[in-house]
Amino acid sequence: MAYVFEGYRVTSPYGWRINPLGQSREFHAGIDLVKADKAPIAAFTEGTVLFAGPGKAGTGLGGYGNVVVIKDKNGRAQLYAHLDRTAVKTGMFIKKGQIIGYQGATGQVTGSHLHFEVRKKSSPNYGWEVNKEQSTLSPETYLQSYDPEKETQAAGPAYKVNKTVPGYLTASDAKHRKNKKTTVKPGTYQVYNISDGMINVTTKKGIPGSWINPLENVVHAAVPKQKKRLILSKTFSSWRVYPLNKAPVKGNEKGFLNPGKFGGLEYEILGNPQKDVYTIQTKDFGKVKIYAPGSTGAMIR
């Protein structure tokens, strides 16, 4: 069947997952798609705009940020959520491919993306129900069957594997992280299938590959190390600084810093070429070395 999300990258499929804003397990009622921040978003089908604007709590659209809701020919409510801004108005008839808004990060999100959701009903509350699993449809499956006479074979969406992860035989194995059969190396793959939040990735069009668990593909960003700073007390009137290519000894100085004049001085330490010698960036002399052992009253924090 034709792939309806061509041009997008899937970052979170439809189905059960761990809430990205916490550790609780939740049912993700839509599919998260990424082009680029503020990229134009085109309608996947024709329909009538039921709502366009900031979603409010209690309306069935709370937490979705700027959202467009379109009622399609089957009476379903299609939601385009977290938009940077909308480009249509309530009551308008929208054609397939028409720009309805722009990708953004409004509402309850961790980053810029499009959350696309298909609700079985369009009223009341735009089809919202507490049981999201029962009240929504898989967006991919729904759109693939929306105009069956127009379907053509196409490549699946791109999915980026960030690190080496286990490859499983079935979606159930991937979900429960058992019976690993292989490993999937970092790279960009096609999505062959999605089931219960698990993804089957492949390098060959139309041929299934291995199932992976998206939670095992998450790369945790390293916390940057806090850079240390050199503090020259205001009680010291003068400090020698030296060129980077000369030894920090009297006679080689490039200039003098005067912390007493400014009530103390503070510099980010850029390097530590030898014991008690630090590289700093100064306004008057550029990048220089300074000899500052603790015995001189200099402090490192």
mmCIF file of C-alpha atoms in Angstrom:
data_model
loop_
_atom_site.group_PDB
_atom_site.id
_atom_site.type_symbol
_atom_site.label_atom_id
_atom_site.label_comp_id
_atom_site.label_asym_id
_atom_site.label_seq_id
_atom_site.Cartn_x
_atom_site.Cartn_y
_atom_site.Cartn_z
ATOM 1 C CA MET A 1 0.000 0.000 0.000
ATOM 2 C CA ALA A 2 1.096 3.557 -0.553
ATOM 3 C CA TYR A 3 2.962 5.198 2.249
ATOM 4 C CA VAL A 4 1.050 8.338 3.209
ATOM 5 C CA PHE A 5 3.693 9.997 5.383
ATOM 6 C CA GLU A 6 6.410 10.297 2.752
ATOM 7 C CA GLY A 7 8.759 13.161 3.552
ATOM 8 C CA TYR A 8 8.281 12.775 7.295
ATOM 9 C CA ARG A 9 10.372 10.975 9.902
ATOM 10 C CA VAL A 10 8.422 8.901 12.462
ATOM 11 C CA THR A 11 9.557 9.746 15.997
ATOM 12 C CA SER A 12 6.787 8.037 17.953
ATOM 13 C CA PRO A 13 4.314 5.566 16.404
ATOM 14 C CA TYR A 14 0.677 4.919 17.281
ATOM 15 C CA GLY A 15 0.183 2.633 20.279
ATOM 16 C CA TRP A 16 1.402 1.995 23.802
ATOM 17 C CA ARG A 17 4.584 3.788 24.916
ATOM 18 C CA ILE A 18 6.343 5.439 27.851
ATOM 19 C CA ASN A 19 5.208 9.059 28.192
ATOM 20 C CA PRO A 20 8.161 11.249 27.036
ATOM 21 C CA LEU A 21 7.238 13.797 29.733
ATOM 22 C CA GLY A 22 7.481 11.175 32.489
ATOM 23 C CA GLN A 23 7.902 7.462 33.213
ATOM 24 C CA SER A 24 4.242 6.369 33.047
ATOM 25 C CA ARG A 25 2.982 3.993 30.367
ATOM 26 C CA GLU A 26 0.336 5.539 28.117
ATOM 27 C CA PHE A 27 -1.539 4.939 24.900
ATOM 28 C CA HIS A 28 -0.266 7.297 22.210
ATOM 29 C CA ALA A 29 -3.404 8.102 20.251
ATOM 30 C CA GLY A 30 -1.619 9.414 17.163
ATOM 31 C CA ILE A 31 1.652 9.288 15.286
ATOM 32 C CA ASP A 32 4.453 11.836 15.727
ATOM 33 C CA LEU A 33 6.009 13.034 12.480
ATOM 34 C CA VAL A 34 8.915 15.377 11.828
ATOM 35 C CA LYS A 35 9.923 17.417 8.791
ATOM 36 C CA ALA A 36 11.580 20.546 10.161
ATOM 37 C CA ASP A 37 10.591 23.212 12.632
ATOM 38 C CA LYS A 38 8.074 25.601 11.018
ATOM 39 C CA ALA A 39 7.890 23.453 7.863
ATOM 40 C CA PRO A 40 4.513 23.674 6.065
ATOM 41 C CA ILE A 41 2.055 20.881 6.875
ATOM 42 C CA ALA A 42 -0.252 19.687 4.096
ATOM 43 C CA ALA A 43 -3.603 17.988 4.673
ATOM 44 C CA PHE A 44 -3.497 14.215 4.190
ATOM 45 C CA THR A 45 -7.114 14.166 2.940
ATOM 46 C CA GLU A 46 -9.882 16.580 1.997
ATOM 47 C CA GLY A 47 -12.432 17.682 4.598
ATOM 48 C CA THR A 48 -14.105 20.520 6.493
ATOM 49 C CA VAL A 49 -12.268 22.433 9.208
ATOM 50 C CA LEU A 50 -14.102 21.987 12.521
ATOM 51 C CA PHE A 51 -11.538 23.943 14.541
ATOM 52 C CA ALA A 52 -8.337 25.913 13.993
ATOM 53 C CA GLY A 53 -6.483 27.621 16.813
ATOM 54 C CA PRO A 54 -5.187 27.058 20.363
ATOM 55 C CA GLY A 55 -6.783 24.004 21.952
ATOM 56 C CA LYS A 56 -8.346 24.672 25.351
ATOM 57 C CA ALA A 57 -8.705 22.330 28.339
ATOM 58 C CA GLY A 58 -12.125 20.686 28.569
ATOM 59 C CA THR A 59 -12.840 20.848 24.835
ATOM 60 C CA GLY A 60 -11.166 17.606 23.837
ATOM 61 C CA LEU A 61 -8.177 19.583 22.535
ATOM 62 C CA GLY A 62 -6.373 20.513 25.755
ATOM 63 C CA GLY A 63 -2.600 20.057 25.616
ATOM 64 C CA TYR A 64 -2.504 19.949 21.819
ATOM 65 C CA GLY A 65 -1.282 23.541 21.420
ATOM 66 C CA ASN A 66 -2.236 25.090 18.087
ATOM 67 C CA VAL A 67 -4.385 22.487 16.413
ATOM 68 C CA VAL A 68 -6.427 21.993 13.249
ATOM 69 C CA VAL A 69 -9.316 19.508 13.320
ATOM 70 C CA ILE A 70 -10.729 18.338 9.988
ATOM 71 C CA LYS A 71 -13.893 16.279 9.547
ATOM 72 C CA ASP A 72 -13.358 13.909 6.621
ATOM 73 C CA LYS A 73 -15.786 12.150 4.282
ATOM 74 C CA ASN A 74 -16.221 9.304 6.789
ATOM 75 C CA GLY A 75 -17.138 11.616 9.660
ATOM 76 C CA ARG A 76 -13.806 11.005 11.415
ATOM 77 C CA ALA A 77 -11.931 13.837 13.139
ATOM 78 C CA GLN A 78 -8.363 14.236 11.886
ATOM 79 C CA LEU A 79 -6.154 16.264 14.259
ATOM 80 C CA TYR A 80 -2.997 18.127 13.284
ATOM 81 C CA ALA A 81 -1.493 19.171 16.631
ATOM 82 C CA HIS A 82 1.354 21.196 18.197
ATOM 83 C CA LEU A 83 1.475 23.505 15.163
ATOM 84 C CA ASP A 84 3.599 26.633 15.268
ATOM 85 C CA ARG A 85 0.632 28.400 13.687
ATOM 86 C CA THR A 86 -2.464 27.509 11.695
ATOM 87 C CA ALA A 87 -3.152 28.547 8.092
ATOM 88 C CA VAL A 88 -6.889 27.793 7.793
ATOM 89 C CA LYS A 89 -10.128 28.885 9.461
ATOM 90 C CA THR A 90 -13.123 27.048 10.894
ATOM 91 C CA GLY A 91 -15.710 26.214 8.237
ATOM 92 C CA MET A 92 -13.267 26.070 5.314
ATOM 93 C CA PHE A 93 -13.290 23.077 2.973
ATOM 94 C CA ILE A 94 -9.760 21.753 2.618
ATOM 95 C CA LYS A 95 -8.374 19.805 -0.316
ATOM 96 C CA LYS A 96 -5.798 17.051 0.032
ATOM 97 C CA GLY A 97 -2.330 18.616 -0.111
ATOM 98 C CA GLN A 98 -3.491 22.074 0.986
ATOM 99 C CA ILE A 99 -1.318 23.774 3.635
ATOM 100 C CA ILE A 100 -3.205 23.827 6.941
ATOM 101 C CA GLY A 101 -0.404 25.009 9.261
ATOM 102 C CA TYR A 102 3.264 24.813 10.149
ATOM 103 C CA GLN A 103 5.194 22.330 12.288
ATOM 104 C CA GLY A 104 5.822 23.586 15.798
ATOM 105 C CA ALA A 105 6.205 22.822 19.497
ATOM 106 C CA THR A 106 3.079 24.305 21.091
ATOM 107 C CA GLY A 107 1.166 22.537 23.852
ATOM 108 C CA GLN A 108 2.558 19.626 25.865
ATOM 109 C CA VAL A 109 5.636 18.603 23.860
ATOM 110 C CA THR A 110 9.353 17.895 24.224
ATOM 111 C CA GLY A 111 10.256 19.252 20.788
ATOM 112 C CA SER A 112 8.979 20.409 17.410
ATOM 113 C CA HIS A 113 6.867 17.815 15.580
ATOM 114 C CA LEU A 114 3.452 17.103 14.091
ATOM 115 C CA HIS A 115 1.122 14.894 16.139
ATOM 116 C CA PHE A 116 -1.453 13.478 13.717
ATOM 117 C CA GLU A 117 -4.439 11.694 15.184
ATOM 118 C CA VAL A 118 -7.592 10.084 13.769
ATOM 119 C CA ARG A 119 -10.629 9.940 16.070
ATOM 120 C CA LYS A 120 -13.543 7.689 15.197
ATOM 121 C CA LYS A 121 -16.048 10.453 15.880
ATOM 122 C CA SER A 122 -15.987 14.192 15.251
ATOM 123 C CA SER A 123 -18.409 15.143 18.060
ATOM 124 C CA PRO A 124 -18.954 15.793 20.876
ATOM 125 C CA ASN A 125 -15.598 17.220 22.058
ATOM 126 C CA TYR A 126 -14.202 16.567 18.573
ATOM 127 C CA GLY A 127 -14.436 12.824 19.242
ATOM 128 C CA TRP A 128 -12.355 12.834 22.425
ATOM 129 C CA GLU A 129 -12.966 9.961 24.861
ATOM 130 C CA VAL A 130 -11.116 8.788 27.946
ATOM 131 C CA ASN A 131 -10.318 5.444 26.325
ATOM 132 C CA LYS A 132 -8.014 6.608 23.539
ATOM 133 C CA GLU A 133 -7.270 3.075 22.347
ATOM 134 C CA GLN A 134 -10.957 2.463 21.659
ATOM 135 C CA SER A 135 -11.808 5.918 20.298
ATOM 136 C CA THR A 136 -8.967 6.359 17.786
ATOM 137 C CA LEU A 137 -7.626 4.595 14.702
ATOM 138 C CA SER A 138 -4.094 3.883 13.516
ATOM 139 C CA PRO A 139 -3.397 6.932 11.299
ATOM 140 C CA GLU A 140 -1.228 4.946 8.902
ATOM 141 C CA THR A 141 -3.722 2.107 8.450
ATOM 142 C CA TYR A 142 -6.632 4.527 8.122
ATOM 143 C CA LEU A 143 -5.054 6.715 5.481
ATOM 144 C CA GLN A 144 -3.767 3.740 3.504
ATOM 145 C CA SER A 145 -7.359 2.555 3.106
ATOM 146 C CA TYR A 146 -8.896 6.016 2.658
ATOM 147 C CA ASP A 147 -8.665 6.022 -1.144
ATOM 148 C CA PRO A 148 -7.835 2.390 -2.012
ATOM 149 C CA GLU A 149 -8.252 2.914 -5.744
ATOM 150 C CA LYS A 150 -5.366 5.429 -5.663
ATOM 151 C CA GLU A 151 -2.918 3.266 -3.766
ATOM 152 C CA THR A 152 0.479 2.581 -5.311
ATOM 153 C CA GLN A 153 3.475 0.706 -4.026
ATOM 154 C CA ALA A 154 5.983 3.023 -2.339
ATOM 155 C CA ALA A 155 8.856 2.915 0.038
ATOM 156 C CA GLY A 156 8.172 3.062 3.755
ATOM 157 C CA PRO A 157 9.046 6.037 5.934
ATOM 158 C CA ALA A 158 12.576 6.663 7.047
ATOM 159 C CA TYR A 159 13.439 5.745 10.620
ATOM 160 C CA LYS A 160 16.789 6.576 12.168
ATOM 161 C CA VAL A 161 18.433 4.043 14.458
ATOM 162 C CA ASN A 162 20.707 6.074 16.712
ATOM 163 C CA LYS A 163 22.747 3.265 18.265
ATOM 164 C CA THR A 164 23.148 -0.504 18.037
ATOM 165 C CA VAL A 165 19.925 -2.040 19.359
ATOM 166 C CA PRO A 166 18.555 -5.591 19.677
ATOM 167 C CA GLY A 167 16.588 -6.952 16.725
ATOM 168 C CA TYR A 168 13.629 -9.223 17.518
ATOM 169 C CA LEU A 169 11.613 -11.773 15.574
ATOM 170 C CA THR A 170 8.176 -10.464 16.567
ATOM 171 C CA ALA A 171 6.639 -7.231 17.815
ATOM 172 C CA SER A 172 5.721 -9.000 21.060
ATOM 173 C CA ASP A 173 9.355 -10.011 21.593
ATOM 174 C CA ALA A 174 10.460 -6.422 21.027
ATOM 175 C CA LYS A 175 7.821 -5.095 23.396
ATOM 176 C CA HIS A 176 8.910 -7.440 26.185
ATOM 177 C CA ARG A 177 12.609 -7.228 25.218
ATOM 178 C CA LYS A 178 13.150 -10.977 24.997
ATOM 179 C CA ASN A 179 14.302 -13.550 22.427
ATOM 180 C CA LYS A 180 16.737 -11.245 20.687
ATOM 181 C CA LYS A 181 17.671 -12.694 17.286
ATOM 182 C CA THR A 182 20.148 -10.150 15.946
ATOM 183 C CA THR A 183 21.391 -6.603 16.288
ATOM 184 C CA VAL A 184 20.405 -3.548 14.268
ATOM 185 C CA LYS A 185 23.256 -1.143 13.669
ATOM 186 C CA PRO A 186 22.975 2.677 13.575
ATOM 187 C CA GLY A 187 21.672 4.044 10.289
ATOM 188 C CA THR A 188 18.533 5.090 8.406
ATOM 189 C CA TYR A 189 16.032 2.332 7.604
ATOM 190 C CA GLN A 190 12.623 1.996 5.976
ATOM 191 C CA VAL A 191 9.662 1.154 8.190
ATOM 192 C CA TYR A 192 8.103 -2.097 6.998
ATOM 193 C CA ASN A 193 5.444 -2.320 9.707
ATOM 194 C CA ILE A 194 4.362 -0.846 13.058
ATOM 195 C CA SER A 195 2.538 -2.849 15.732
ATOM 196 C CA ASP A 196 1.769 -2.001 19.361
ATOM 197 C CA GLY A 197 4.353 0.762 19.281
ATOM 198 C CA MET A 198 7.094 -1.554 17.980
ATOM 199 C CA ILE A 199 8.748 -0.918 14.604
ATOM 200 C CA ASN A 200 9.881 -3.371 11.928
ATOM 201 C CA VAL A 201 12.826 -1.781 10.115
ATOM 202 C CA THR A 202 14.298 -2.986 6.847
ATOM 203 C CA THR A 203 16.895 -2.060 4.260
ATOM 204 C CA LYS A 204 14.998 -3.748 1.420
ATOM 205 C CA LYS A 205 11.730 -2.373 0.086
ATOM 206 C CA GLY A 206 8.804 -4.749 0.645
ATOM 207 C CA ILE A 207 10.870 -7.258 2.647
ATOM 208 C CA PRO A 208 10.435 -7.414 6.453
ATOM 209 C CA GLY A 209 13.468 -6.894 8.642
ATOM 210 C CA SER A 210 13.820 -6.963 12.406
ATOM 211 C CA TRP A 211 11.489 -5.634 15.064
ATOM 212 C CA ILE A 212 12.966 -3.039 17.391
ATOM 213 C CA ASN A 213 11.724 -1.348 20.539
ATOM 214 C CA PRO A 214 11.871 2.476 20.114
ATOM 215 C CA LEU A 215 12.635 2.845 23.833
ATOM 216 C CA GLU A 216 15.941 1.027 23.253
ATOM 217 C CA ASN A 217 16.802 3.507 20.491
ATOM 218 C CA VAL A 218 16.824 6.545 22.783
ATOM 219 C CA VAL A 219 20.186 8.259 23.162
ATOM 220 C CA HIS A 220 20.542 10.096 26.436
ATOM 221 C CA ALA A 221 22.410 13.343 25.983
ATOM 222 C CA ALA A 222 25.527 13.678 28.076
ATOM 223 C CA VAL A 223 25.352 16.370 30.701
ATOM 224 C CA PRO A 224 27.984 18.940 29.813
ATOM 225 C CA LYS A 225 30.723 19.263 32.397
ATOM 226 C CA GLN A 226 30.676 22.583 34.206
ATOM 227 C CA LYS A 227 33.712 24.608 33.195
ATOM 228 C CA LYS A 228 35.874 25.924 36.022
ATOM 229 C CA ARG A 229 36.582 29.594 36.554
ATOM 230 C CA LEU A 230 39.611 31.489 37.818
ATOM 231 C CA ILE A 231 38.889 34.236 40.330
ATOM 232 C CA LEU A 232 41.424 36.987 40.987
ATOM 233 C CA SER A 233 40.690 38.775 44.232
ATOM 234 C CA LYS A 234 40.239 42.542 44.310
ATOM 235 C CA THR A 235 42.873 42.668 47.086
ATOM 236 C CA PHE A 236 45.572 41.995 44.481
ATOM 237 C CA SER A 237 46.395 44.989 42.337
ATOM 238 C CA SER A 238 48.397 43.356 39.529
ATOM 239 C CA TRP A 239 48.813 39.983 37.793
ATOM 240 C CA ARG A 240 51.224 39.158 34.987
ATOM 241 C CA VAL A 241 49.901 37.361 31.915
ATOM 242 C CA TYR A 242 52.082 35.599 29.334
ATOM 243 C CA PRO A 243 51.914 34.708 25.631
ATOM 244 C CA LEU A 244 50.855 31.130 24.878
ATOM 245 C CA ASN A 245 54.217 30.357 23.261
ATOM 246 C CA LYS A 246 56.394 31.531 26.170
ATOM 247 C CA ALA A 247 57.110 30.261 29.649
ATOM 248 C CA PRO A 248 55.129 32.037 32.404
ATOM 249 C CA VAL A 249 58.157 33.631 34.078
ATOM 250 C CA LYS A 250 59.047 37.210 34.900
ATOM 251 C CA GLY A 251 60.382 38.994 31.831
ATOM 252 C CA ASN A 252 58.080 37.130 29.387
ATOM 253 C CA GLU A 253 54.888 38.890 30.393
ATOM 254 C CA LYS A 254 52.558 40.250 27.731
ATOM 255 C CA GLY A 255 50.745 42.614 30.058
ATOM 256 C CA PHE A 256 49.138 43.044 33.447
ATOM 257 C CA LEU A 257 45.635 42.467 34.832
ATOM 258 C CA ASN A 258 44.408 44.786 37.574
ATOM 259 C CA PRO A 259 41.657 43.086 39.628
ATOM 260 C CA GLY A 260 41.849 45.800 42.298
ATOM 261 C CA LYS A 261 40.690 48.356 39.753
ATOM 262 C CA PHE A 262 37.537 46.400 38.921
ATOM 263 C CA GLY A 263 36.686 44.938 42.320
ATOM 264 C CA GLY A 264 38.034 41.525 41.300
ATOM 265 C CA LEU A 265 38.205 39.647 38.008
ATOM 266 C CA GLU A 266 36.832 36.287 36.906
ATOM 267 C CA TYR A 267 37.741 34.207 33.838
ATOM 268 C CA GLU A 268 36.627 30.911 32.364
ATOM 269 C CA ILE A 269 39.535 28.445 32.353
ATOM 270 C CA LEU A 270 40.137 27.364 28.747
ATOM 271 C CA GLY A 271 43.138 25.153 29.458
ATOM 272 C CA ASN A 272 45.562 23.949 32.103
ATOM 273 C CA PRO A 273 48.868 23.343 30.251
ATOM 274 C CA GLN A 274 50.835 22.706 33.434
ATOM 275 C CA LYS A 275 50.406 22.770 37.189
ATOM 276 C CA ASP A 276 49.027 26.140 38.414
ATOM 277 C CA VAL A 277 49.184 27.605 34.888
ATOM 278 C CA TYR A 278 45.864 28.399 33.204
ATOM 279 C CA THR A 279 44.806 29.599 29.772
ATOM 280 C CA ILE A 280 42.241 32.402 29.834
ATOM 281 C CA GLN A 281 40.664 34.825 27.354
ATOM 282 C CA THR A 282 41.162 38.501 28.237
ATOM 283 C CA LYS A 283 39.674 41.621 26.716
ATOM 284 C CA ASP A 284 42.917 43.559 26.367
ATOM 285 C CA PHE A 285 45.491 40.842 25.610
ATOM 286 C CA GLY A 286 43.443 38.099 23.971
ATOM 287 C CA LYS A 287 44.151 34.489 24.898
ATOM 288 C CA VAL A 288 47.018 34.281 27.384
ATOM 289 C CA LYS A 289 48.534 32.174 30.157
ATOM 290 C CA ILE A 290 48.555 33.094 33.820
ATOM 291 C CA TYR A 291 50.481 31.561 36.712
ATOM 292 C CA ALA A 292 48.036 31.362 39.617
ATOM 293 C CA PRO A 293 48.879 28.899 42.413
ATOM 294 C CA GLY A 294 46.635 28.859 45.463
ATOM 295 C CA SER A 295 49.348 30.515 47.525
ATOM 296 C CA THR A 296 48.832 33.723 45.528
ATOM 297 C CA GLY A 297 45.221 34.064 46.624
ATOM 298 C CA ALA A 298 43.776 32.947 43.288
ATOM 299 C CA MET A 299 40.704 30.714 43.578
ATOM 300 C CA ILE A 300 39.414 28.024 41.222
ATOM 301 C CA ARG A 301 35.703 27.322 41.273
#
